[in-house]
CSV table of C-alpha atoms and ligand atoms in Angstrom, one decimal:
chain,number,residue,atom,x,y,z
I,23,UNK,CA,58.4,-26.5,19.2
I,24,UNK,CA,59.9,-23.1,17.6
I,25,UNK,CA,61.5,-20.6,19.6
I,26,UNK,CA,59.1,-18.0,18.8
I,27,UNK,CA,56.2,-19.8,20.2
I,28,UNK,CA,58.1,-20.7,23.4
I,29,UNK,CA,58.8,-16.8,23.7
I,30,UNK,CA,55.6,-16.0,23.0
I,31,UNK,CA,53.7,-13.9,26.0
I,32,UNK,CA,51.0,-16.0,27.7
I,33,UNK,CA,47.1,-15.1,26.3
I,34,UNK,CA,45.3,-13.4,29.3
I,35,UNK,CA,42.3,-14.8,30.4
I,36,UNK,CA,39.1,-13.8,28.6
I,37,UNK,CA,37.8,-10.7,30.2
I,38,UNK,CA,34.1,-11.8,28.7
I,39,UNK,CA,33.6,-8.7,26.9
I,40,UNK,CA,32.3,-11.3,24.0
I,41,UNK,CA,29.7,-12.0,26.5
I,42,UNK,CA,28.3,-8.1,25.7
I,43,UNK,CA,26.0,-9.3,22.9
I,44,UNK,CA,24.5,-11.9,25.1
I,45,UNK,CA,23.8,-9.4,27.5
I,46,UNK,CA,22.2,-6.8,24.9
I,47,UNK,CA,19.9,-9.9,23.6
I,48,UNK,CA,18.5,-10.4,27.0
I,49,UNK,CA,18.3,-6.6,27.7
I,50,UNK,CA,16.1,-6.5,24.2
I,51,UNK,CA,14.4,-9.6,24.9
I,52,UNK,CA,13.0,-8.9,28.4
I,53,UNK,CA,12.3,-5.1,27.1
I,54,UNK,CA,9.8,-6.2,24.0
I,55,UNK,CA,9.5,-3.2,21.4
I,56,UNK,CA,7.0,-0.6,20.5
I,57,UNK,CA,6.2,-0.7,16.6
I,58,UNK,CA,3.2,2.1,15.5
I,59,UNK,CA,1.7,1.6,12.5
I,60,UNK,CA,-0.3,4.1,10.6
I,61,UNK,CA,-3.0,3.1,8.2
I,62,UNK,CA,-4.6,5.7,5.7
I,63,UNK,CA,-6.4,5.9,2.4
I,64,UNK,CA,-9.9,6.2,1.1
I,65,UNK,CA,-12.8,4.7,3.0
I,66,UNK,CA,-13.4,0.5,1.9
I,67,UNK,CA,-10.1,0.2,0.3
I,68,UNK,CA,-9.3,-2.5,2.7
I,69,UNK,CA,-7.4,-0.7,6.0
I,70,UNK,CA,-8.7,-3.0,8.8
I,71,UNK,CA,-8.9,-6.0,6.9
I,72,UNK,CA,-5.3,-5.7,6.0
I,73,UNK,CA,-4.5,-5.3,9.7
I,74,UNK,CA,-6.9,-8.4,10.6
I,75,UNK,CA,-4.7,-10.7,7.8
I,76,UNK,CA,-1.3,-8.8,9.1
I,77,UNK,CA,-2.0,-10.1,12.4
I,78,UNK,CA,-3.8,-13.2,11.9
I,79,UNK,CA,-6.7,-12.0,14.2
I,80,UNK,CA,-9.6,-9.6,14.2
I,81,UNK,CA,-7.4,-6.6,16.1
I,82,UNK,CA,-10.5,-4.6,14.6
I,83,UNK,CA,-13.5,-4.7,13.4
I,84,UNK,CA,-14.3,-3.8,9.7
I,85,UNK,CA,-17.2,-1.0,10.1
I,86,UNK,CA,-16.6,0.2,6.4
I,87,UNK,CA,-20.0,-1.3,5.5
I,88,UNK,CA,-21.9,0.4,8.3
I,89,UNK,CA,-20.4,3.5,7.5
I,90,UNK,CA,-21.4,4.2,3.5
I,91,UNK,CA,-24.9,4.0,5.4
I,92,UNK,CA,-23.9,6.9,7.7
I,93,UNK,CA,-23.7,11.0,6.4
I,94,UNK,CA,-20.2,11.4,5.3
I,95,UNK,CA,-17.4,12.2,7.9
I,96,UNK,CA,-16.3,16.3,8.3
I,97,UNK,CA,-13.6,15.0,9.5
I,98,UNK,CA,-10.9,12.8,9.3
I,99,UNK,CA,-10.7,10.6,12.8
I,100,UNK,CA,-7.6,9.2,14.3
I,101,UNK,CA,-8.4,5.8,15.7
I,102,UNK,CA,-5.9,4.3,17.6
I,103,UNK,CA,-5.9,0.2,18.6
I,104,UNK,CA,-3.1,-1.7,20.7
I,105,UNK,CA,-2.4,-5.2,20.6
I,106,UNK,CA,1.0,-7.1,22.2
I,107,UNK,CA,2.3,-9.9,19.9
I,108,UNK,CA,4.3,-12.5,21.5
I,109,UNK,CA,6.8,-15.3,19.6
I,110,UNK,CA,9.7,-17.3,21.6
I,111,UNK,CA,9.2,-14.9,24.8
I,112,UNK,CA,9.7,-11.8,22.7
I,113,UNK,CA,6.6,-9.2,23.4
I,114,UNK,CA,6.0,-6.8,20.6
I,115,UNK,CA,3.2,-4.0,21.7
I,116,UNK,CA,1.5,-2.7,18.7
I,117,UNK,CA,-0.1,0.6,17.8
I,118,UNK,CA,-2.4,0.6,14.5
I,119,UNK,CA,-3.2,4.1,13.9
I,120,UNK,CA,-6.4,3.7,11.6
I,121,UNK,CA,-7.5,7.2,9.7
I,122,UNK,CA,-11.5,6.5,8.9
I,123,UNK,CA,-13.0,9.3,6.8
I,124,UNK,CA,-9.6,10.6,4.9
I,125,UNK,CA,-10.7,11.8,1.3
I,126,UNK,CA,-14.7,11.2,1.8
I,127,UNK,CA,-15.6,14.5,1.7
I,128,UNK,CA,-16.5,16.4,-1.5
I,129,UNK,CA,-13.8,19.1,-1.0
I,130,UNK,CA,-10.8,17.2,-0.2
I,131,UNK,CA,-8.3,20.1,0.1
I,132,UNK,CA,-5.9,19.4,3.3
I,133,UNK,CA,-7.7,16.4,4.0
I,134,UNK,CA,-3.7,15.4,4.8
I,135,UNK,CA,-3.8,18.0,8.0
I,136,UNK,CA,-5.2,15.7,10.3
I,137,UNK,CA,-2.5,12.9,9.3
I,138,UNK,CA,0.4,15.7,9.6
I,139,UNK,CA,-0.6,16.5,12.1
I,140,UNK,CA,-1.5,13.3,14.3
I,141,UNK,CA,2.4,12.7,13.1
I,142,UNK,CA,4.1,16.0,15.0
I,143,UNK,CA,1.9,16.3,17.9
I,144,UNK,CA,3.7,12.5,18.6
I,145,UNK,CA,7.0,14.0,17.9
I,146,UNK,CA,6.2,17.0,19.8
I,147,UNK,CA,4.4,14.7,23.0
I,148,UNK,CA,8.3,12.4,22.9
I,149,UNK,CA,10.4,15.8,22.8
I,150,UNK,CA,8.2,17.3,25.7
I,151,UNK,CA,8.7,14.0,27.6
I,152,UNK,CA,12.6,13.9,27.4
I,153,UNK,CA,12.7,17.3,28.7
I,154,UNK,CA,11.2,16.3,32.0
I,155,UNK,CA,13.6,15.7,35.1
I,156,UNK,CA,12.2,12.2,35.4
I,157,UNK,CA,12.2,10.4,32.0
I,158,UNK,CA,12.4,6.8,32.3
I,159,UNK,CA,9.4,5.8,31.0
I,160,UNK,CA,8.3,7.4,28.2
I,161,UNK,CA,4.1,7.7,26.6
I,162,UNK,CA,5.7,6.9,22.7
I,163,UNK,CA,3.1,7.1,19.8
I,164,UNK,CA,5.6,8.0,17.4
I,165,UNK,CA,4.2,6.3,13.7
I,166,UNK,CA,7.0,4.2,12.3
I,167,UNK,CA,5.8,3.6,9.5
I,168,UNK,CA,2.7,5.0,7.2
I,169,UNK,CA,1.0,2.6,4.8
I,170,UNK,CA,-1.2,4.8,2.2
I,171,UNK,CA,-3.6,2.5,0.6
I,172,UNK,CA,-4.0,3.4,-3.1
I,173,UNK,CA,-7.2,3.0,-4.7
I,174,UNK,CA,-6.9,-0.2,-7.8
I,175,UNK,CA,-8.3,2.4,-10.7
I,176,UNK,CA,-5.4,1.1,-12.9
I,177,UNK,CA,-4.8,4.6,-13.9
I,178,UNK,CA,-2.5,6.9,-11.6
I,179,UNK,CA,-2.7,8.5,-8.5
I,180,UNK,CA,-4.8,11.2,-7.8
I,181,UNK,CA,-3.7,15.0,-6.9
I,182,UNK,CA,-5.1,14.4,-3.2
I,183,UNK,CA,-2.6,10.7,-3.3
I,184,UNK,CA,0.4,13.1,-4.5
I,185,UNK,CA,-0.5,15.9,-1.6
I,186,UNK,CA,-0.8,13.7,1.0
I,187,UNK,CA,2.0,11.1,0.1
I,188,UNK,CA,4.4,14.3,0.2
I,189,UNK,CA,3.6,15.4,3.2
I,190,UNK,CA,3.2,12.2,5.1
I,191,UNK,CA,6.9,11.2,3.5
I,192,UNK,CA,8.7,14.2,5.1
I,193,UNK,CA,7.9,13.1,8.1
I,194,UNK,CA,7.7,9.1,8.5
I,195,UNK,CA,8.7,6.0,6.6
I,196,UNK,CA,5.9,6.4,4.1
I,197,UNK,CA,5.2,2.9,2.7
I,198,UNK,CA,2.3,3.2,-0.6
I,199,UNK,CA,0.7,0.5,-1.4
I,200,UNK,CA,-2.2,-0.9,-3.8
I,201,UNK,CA,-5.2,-1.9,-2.8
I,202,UNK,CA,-7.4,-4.6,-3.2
I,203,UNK,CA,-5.0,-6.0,-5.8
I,204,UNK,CA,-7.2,-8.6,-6.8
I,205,UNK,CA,-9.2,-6.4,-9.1
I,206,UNK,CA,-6.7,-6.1,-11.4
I,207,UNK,CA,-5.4,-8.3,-13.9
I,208,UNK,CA,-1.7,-8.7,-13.8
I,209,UNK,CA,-1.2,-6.7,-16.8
I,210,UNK,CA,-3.1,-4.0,-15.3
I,211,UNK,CA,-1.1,-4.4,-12.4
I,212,UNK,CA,1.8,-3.9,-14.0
I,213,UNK,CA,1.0,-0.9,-15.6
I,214,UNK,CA,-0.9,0.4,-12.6
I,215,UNK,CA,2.9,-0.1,-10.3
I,216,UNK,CA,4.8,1.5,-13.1
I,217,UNK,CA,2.9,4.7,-13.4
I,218,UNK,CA,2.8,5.1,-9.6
I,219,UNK,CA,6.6,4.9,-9.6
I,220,UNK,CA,7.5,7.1,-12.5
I,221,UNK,CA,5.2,9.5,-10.9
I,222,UNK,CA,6.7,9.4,-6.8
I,223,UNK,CA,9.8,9.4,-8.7
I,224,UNK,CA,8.7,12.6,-11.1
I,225,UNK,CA,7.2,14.2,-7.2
I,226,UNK,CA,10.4,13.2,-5.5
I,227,UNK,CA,8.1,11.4,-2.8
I,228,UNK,CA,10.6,9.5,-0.3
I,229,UNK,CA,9.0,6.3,0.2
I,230,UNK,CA,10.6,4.5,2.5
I,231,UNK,CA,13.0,1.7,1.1
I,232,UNK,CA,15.1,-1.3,2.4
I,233,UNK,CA,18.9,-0.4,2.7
I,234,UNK,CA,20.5,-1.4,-0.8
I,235,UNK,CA,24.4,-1.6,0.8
I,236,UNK,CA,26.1,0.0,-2.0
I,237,UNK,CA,29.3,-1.8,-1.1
I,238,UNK,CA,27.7,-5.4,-0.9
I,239,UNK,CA,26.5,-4.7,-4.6
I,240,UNK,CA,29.4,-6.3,-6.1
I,241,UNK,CA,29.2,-9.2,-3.7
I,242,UNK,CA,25.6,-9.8,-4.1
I,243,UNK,CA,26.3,-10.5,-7.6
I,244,UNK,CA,28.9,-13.1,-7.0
I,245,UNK,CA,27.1,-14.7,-4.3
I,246,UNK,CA,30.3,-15.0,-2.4
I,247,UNK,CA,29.0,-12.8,1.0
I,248,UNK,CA,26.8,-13.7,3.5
I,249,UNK,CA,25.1,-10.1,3.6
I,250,UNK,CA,24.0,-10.8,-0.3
I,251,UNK,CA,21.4,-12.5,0.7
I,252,UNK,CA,19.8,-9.8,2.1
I,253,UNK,CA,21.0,-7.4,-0.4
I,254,UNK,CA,19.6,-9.1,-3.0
I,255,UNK,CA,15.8,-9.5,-0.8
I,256,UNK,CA,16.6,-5.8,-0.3
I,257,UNK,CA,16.4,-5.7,-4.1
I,258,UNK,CA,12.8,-7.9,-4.5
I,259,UNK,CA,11.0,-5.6,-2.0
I,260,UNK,CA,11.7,-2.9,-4.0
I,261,UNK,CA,11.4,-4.1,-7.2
I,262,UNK,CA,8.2,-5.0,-6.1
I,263,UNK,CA,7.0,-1.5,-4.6
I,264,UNK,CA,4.3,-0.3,-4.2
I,265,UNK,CA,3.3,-3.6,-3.2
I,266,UNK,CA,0.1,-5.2,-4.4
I,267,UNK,CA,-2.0,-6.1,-1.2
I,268,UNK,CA,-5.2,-8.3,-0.7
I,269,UNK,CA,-6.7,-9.3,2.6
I,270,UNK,CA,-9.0,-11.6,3.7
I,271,UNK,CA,-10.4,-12.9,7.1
I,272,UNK,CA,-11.8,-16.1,6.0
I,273,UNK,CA,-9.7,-19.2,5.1
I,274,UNK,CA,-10.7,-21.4,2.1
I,275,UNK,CA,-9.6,-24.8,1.2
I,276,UNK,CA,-6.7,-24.5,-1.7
I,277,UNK,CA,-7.5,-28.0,-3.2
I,278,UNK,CA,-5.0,-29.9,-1.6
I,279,UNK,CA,-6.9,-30.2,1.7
I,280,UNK,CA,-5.0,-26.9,3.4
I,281,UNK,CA,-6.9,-24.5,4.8
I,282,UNK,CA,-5.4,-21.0,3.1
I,283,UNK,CA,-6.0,-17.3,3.8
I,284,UNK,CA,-7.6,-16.2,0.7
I,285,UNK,CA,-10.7,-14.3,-1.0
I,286,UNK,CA,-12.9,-16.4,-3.7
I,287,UNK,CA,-14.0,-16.3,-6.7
I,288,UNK,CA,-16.1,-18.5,-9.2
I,289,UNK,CA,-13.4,-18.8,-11.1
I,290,UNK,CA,-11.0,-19.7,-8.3
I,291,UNK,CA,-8.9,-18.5,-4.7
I,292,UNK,CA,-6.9,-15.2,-4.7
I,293,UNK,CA,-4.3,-16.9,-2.0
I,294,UNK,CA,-3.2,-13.7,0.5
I,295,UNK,CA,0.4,-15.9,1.2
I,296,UNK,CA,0.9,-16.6,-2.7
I,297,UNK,CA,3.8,-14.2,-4.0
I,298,UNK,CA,2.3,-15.1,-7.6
I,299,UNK,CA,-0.8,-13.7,-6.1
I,300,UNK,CA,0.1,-11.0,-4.4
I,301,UNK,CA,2.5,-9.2,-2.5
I,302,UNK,CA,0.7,-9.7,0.9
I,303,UNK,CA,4.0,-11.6,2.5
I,304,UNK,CA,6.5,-9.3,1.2
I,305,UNK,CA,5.1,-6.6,3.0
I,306,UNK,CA,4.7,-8.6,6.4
I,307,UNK,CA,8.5,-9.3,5.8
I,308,UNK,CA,9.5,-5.7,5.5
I,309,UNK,CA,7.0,-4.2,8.5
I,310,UNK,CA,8.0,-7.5,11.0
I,311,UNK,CA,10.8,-9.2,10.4
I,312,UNK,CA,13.6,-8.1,8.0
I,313,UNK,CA,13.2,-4.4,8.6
I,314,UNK,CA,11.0,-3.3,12.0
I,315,UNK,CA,14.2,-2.2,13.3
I,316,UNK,CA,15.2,0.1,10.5
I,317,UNK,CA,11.7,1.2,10.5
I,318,UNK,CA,12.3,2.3,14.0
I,319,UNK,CA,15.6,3.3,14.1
I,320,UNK,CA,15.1,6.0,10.6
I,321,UNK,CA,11.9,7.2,12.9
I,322,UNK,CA,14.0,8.0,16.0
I,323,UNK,CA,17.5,9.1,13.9
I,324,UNK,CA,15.8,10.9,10.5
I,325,UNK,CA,12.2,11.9,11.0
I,326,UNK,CA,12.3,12.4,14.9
I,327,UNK,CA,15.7,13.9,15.0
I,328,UNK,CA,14.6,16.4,12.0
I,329,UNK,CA,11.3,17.4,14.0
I,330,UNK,CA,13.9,18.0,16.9
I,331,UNK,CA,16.0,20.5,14.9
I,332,UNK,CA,13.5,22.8,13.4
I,333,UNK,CA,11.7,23.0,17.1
I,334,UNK,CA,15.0,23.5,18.8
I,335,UNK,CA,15.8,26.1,16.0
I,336,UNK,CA,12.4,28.0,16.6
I,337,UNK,CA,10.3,26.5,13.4
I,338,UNK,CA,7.2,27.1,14.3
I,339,UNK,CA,4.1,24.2,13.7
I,340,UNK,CA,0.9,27.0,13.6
I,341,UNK,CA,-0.6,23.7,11.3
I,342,UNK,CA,-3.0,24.9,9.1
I,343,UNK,CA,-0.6,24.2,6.1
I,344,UNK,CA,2.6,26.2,7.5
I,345,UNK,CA,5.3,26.0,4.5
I,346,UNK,CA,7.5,27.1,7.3
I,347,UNK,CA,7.1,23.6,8.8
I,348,UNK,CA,7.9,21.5,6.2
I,349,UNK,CA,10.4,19.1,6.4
I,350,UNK,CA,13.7,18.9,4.4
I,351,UNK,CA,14.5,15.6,2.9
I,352,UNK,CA,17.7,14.9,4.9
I,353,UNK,CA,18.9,11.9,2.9
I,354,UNK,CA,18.1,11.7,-0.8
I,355,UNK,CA,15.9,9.6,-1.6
I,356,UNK,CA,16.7,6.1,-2.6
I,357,UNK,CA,15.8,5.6,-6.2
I,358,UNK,CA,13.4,3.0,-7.6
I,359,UNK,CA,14.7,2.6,-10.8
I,360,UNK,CA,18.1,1.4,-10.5
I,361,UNK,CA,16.7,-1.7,-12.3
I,362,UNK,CA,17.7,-1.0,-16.5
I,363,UNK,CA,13.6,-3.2,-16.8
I,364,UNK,CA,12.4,0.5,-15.8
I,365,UNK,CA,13.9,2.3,-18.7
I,366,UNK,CA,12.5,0.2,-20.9
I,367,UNK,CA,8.9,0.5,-18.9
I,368,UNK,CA,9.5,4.6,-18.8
I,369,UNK,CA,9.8,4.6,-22.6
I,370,UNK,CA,6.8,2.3,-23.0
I,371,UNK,CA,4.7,4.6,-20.6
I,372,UNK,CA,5.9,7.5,-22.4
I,373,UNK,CA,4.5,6.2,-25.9
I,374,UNK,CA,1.5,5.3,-23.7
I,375,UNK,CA,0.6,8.5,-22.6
I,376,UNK,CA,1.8,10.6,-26.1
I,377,UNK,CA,-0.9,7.7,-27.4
I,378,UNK,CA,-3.1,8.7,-25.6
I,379,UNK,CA,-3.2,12.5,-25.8
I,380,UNK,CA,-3.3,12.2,-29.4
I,381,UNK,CA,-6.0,10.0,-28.8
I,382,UNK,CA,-7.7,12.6,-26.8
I,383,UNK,CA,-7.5,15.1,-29.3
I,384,UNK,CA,-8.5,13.6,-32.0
I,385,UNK,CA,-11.6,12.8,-30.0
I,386,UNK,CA,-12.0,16.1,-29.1
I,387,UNK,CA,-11.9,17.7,-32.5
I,388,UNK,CA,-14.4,15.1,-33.6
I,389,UNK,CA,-16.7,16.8,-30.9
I,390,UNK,CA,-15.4,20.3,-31.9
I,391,UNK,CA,-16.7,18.9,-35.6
I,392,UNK,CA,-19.7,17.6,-34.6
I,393,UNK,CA,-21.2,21.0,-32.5
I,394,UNK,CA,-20.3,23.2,-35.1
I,395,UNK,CA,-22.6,20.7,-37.2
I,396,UNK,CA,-25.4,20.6,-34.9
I,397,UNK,CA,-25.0,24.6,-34.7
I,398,UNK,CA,-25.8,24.4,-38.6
I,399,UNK,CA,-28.5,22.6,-38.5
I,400,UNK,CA,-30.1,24.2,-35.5
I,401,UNK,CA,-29.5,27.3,-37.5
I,402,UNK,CA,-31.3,25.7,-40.5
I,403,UNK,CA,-34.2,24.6,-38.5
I,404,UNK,CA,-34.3,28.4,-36.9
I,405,UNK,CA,-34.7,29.8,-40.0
I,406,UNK,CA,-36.8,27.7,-41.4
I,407,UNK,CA,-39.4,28.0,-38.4
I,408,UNK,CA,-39.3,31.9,-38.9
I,409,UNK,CA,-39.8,31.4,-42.2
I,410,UNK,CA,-43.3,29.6,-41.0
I,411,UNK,CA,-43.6,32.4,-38.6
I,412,UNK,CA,-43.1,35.0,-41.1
I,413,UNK,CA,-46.0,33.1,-43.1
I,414,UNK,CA,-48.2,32.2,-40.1
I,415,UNK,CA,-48.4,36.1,-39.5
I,416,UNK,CA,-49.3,37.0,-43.0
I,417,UNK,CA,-52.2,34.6,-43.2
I,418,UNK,CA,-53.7,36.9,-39.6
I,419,UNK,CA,-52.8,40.1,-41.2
I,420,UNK,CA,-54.5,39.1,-44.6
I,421,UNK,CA,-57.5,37.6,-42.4
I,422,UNK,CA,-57.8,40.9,-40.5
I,423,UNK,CA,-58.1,42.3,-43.6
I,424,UNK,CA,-60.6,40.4,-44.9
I,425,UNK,CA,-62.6,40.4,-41.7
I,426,UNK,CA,-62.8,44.6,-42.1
I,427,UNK,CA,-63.9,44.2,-45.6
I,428,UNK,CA,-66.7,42.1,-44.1
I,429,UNK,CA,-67.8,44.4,-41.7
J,46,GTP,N1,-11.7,-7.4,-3.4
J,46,GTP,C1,-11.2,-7.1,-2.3
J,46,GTP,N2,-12.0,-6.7,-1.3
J,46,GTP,C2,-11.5,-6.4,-0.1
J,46,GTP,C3,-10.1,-6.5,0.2
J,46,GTP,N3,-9.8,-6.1,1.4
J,46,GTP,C4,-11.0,-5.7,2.0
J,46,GTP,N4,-12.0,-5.9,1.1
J,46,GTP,C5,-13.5,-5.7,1.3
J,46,GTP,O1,-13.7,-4.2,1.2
J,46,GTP,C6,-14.7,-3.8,2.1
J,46,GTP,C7,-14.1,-2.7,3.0
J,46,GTP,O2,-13.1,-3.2,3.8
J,46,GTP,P1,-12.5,-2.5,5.1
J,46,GTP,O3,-11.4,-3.3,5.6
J,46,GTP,O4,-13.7,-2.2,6.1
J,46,GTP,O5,-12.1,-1.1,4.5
J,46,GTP,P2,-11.5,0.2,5.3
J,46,GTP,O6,-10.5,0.8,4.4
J,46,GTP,O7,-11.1,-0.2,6.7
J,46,GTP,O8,-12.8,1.2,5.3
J,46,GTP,P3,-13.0,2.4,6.3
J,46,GTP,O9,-12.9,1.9,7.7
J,46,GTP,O10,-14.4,2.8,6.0
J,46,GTP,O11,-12.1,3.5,6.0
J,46,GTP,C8,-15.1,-5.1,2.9
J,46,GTP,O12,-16.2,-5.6,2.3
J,46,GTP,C9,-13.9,-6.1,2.6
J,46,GTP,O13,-14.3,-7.4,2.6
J,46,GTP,C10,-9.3,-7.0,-0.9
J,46,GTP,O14,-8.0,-7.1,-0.8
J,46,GTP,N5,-9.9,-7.3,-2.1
J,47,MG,MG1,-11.7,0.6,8.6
């Protein structure tokens, strides 16, 4: 034995501060967690069913059929349905928000106010609460995350998309995504993700996206650390945004004798759980397992704190599309297009499009050429039908004449 050890001061006793995460665990496990979800896009793009095949259960029923047979909606309704998931003892209680009747109205023009607006007024409701003396248990609504369903037209998003996606992302983790995927051919698909990118890119729309740790870049390359794992399914999910989403409530069987989740066709399944298919399970990944608590901890730090300030600093909310209430982006935004593949993509889309105007005006000088043709001939067939005119009233005149002679 060396003399330093022999000197060395005795170790004191574990205090059992290592116990502290134990503790927290069962704190967390016996007090569940609130997750709100908020669902909006056009009417029949899929909203419920994607909740039934999130959950695994009808949580609601699809009325989309009943209501194309109904007048269209004035207004956009907030529907609001509560569910409590358990696994391994842990109880999740879960809010789906559901928006029926967003964008079915001729004029669409702030049909996003009723969304905005559904989204403070729970900010507002948690901020009045934590004012009270007593404030134990708190009535919380707040959306933690917004999916906005896209509609599959494989061309771009619309004005009303752009509008509403900017709002909605100053104020919640705003998650787009494509619906009913299976319509498109995975070209169009493709193309389809791409263009929505360059333009919430182009907007400067904050979608909300997994933490890339810059730090744990260089490791994530190696391999070497344990947290490049999850740097690196950090990098899929958004490599894969907006994600491509199919649901289904039935189950089919794949072949192989196992009963899958899936929508069918003559010419075969569309599996919801096959990443070649879709990007159903990447999306269940991000909302309830890798990141439900960054979802809920950027609501209650960034998009909460935020409504906080400007209250507290005497913003007012009048609604009705008050500038004065919009949000700042706090953070910037994390980009989508760290990946070089995009440049390439961005260049291709760029030929695309400068393709396509040419396209369009070449078409549209054609048109140009052909009216001003038509307006010749019309003119030709004018003239010449005066010309019978002119004639036809000669004949009467020399008739009349005649006719006097007579008498
Ligand atoms: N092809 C295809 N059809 C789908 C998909 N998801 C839902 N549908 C069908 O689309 C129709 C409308 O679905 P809903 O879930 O009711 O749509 P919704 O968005 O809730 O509609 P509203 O409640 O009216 O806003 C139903 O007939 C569904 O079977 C999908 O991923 N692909
Ligand atoms: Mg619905």
């Amino acid at each position: 034995m060396s003399a330093a050890t022999a000197t060395a001061a005795p170790v004191p006793p574990p205090v059992g501060i290592s116990n502290l995460p134990n503790q927290r665990y069962k704190i967390v496990n016996e007090e569940g967690g609130t997750f709100t979800v908020m669902l909006c896009g056009e009417s029949g793009l899929g909203k419920t069913t994607f909740i039934n095949t999130l959950f695994q259960t009808v949580l609601k029923r699809a009325d989309g059929q009943q209501h194309r047979q109904e007048p269209i909606r004035k207004t956009v309704e907030i529907d609001i349905t509560r569910a409590l998931l358990e696994e391994k003892h842990f109880e999740l209680r879960v809010n789906v928000i559901d928006t029926p009747g967003f964008g079915d109205n001729v004029n669409n023009n702030k049909a996003w106010q009723p969304l905005v607006d559904f989204i403070d007024d729970q900010h507002d409701s948690y901020m009045r609460q934590e004012q009270q003396p007593y404030r134990t248990k708190k009535f919380d609504l707040r959306v933690h995350a917004v999916l906005y369903f896209i509609r599959p037209t494989g061309h771009g998003l619309k004005p009303i998309d752009i509008e509403t996606m900017k709002r909605l992302s100053t104020r919640a983790n705003l998650i787009p995504v494509i619906a009913k995927a299976d319509t498109l051919t995975v070209q169009e698909l493709q193309q389809f993700k791409s263009r929505i990118r360059q333009v919430i890119e182009a907007q400067e729309i904050r979608i909300f996206t997994p933490p890339l740790d810059a730090d744990s870049k260089e490791d994530a390359k190696s391999g070497s650390n344990p947290a490049s794992a999850a740097v690196e399914h950090a990098r899929q999910l958004i490599e894969a945004m907006p994600f491509a989403i199919v649901g289904s409530e039935k189950k089919f069987d794949n072949g192989q004798g196992t009963q899958v989740v899936a929508r069918k066709y003559p010419w075969g399944l569309v599996e919801i759980e096959n990443d070649s298919h879709c990007d159903f399970r990447k999306l269940r990944a991000l909302l309830l397992r890798t990141y439900l608590l960054d979802l809920i901890s950027t609501t209650q730090e960034m998009h909460y704190e935020t409504y906080r300030r400007l209250r507290l600093e005497g913003h007012e909310n009048t609604g009705e599309g008050n500038e004065d209430f919009t949000l700042p982006a706090i953070a910037p935004a994390r980009k989508l297009s760290h990946n070089p593949r995009y440049k390439e993509e961005e260049n291709a889309l760029k030929k695309y499009f400068t393709d396509q105007v040419k396209a369009e005006e070449q078409r549209f000088r054609q048109w140009e050429q052909n009216i001003v043709n038509e307006r010749i001939r019309l003119n030709g067939d004018l003239e010449e039908i005066q010309g019978k005119v002119k004639k036809l009233e000669e004949q009467v005149k020399s008739l009349q004449v005649k006719k006097s002679h007579l008498k």
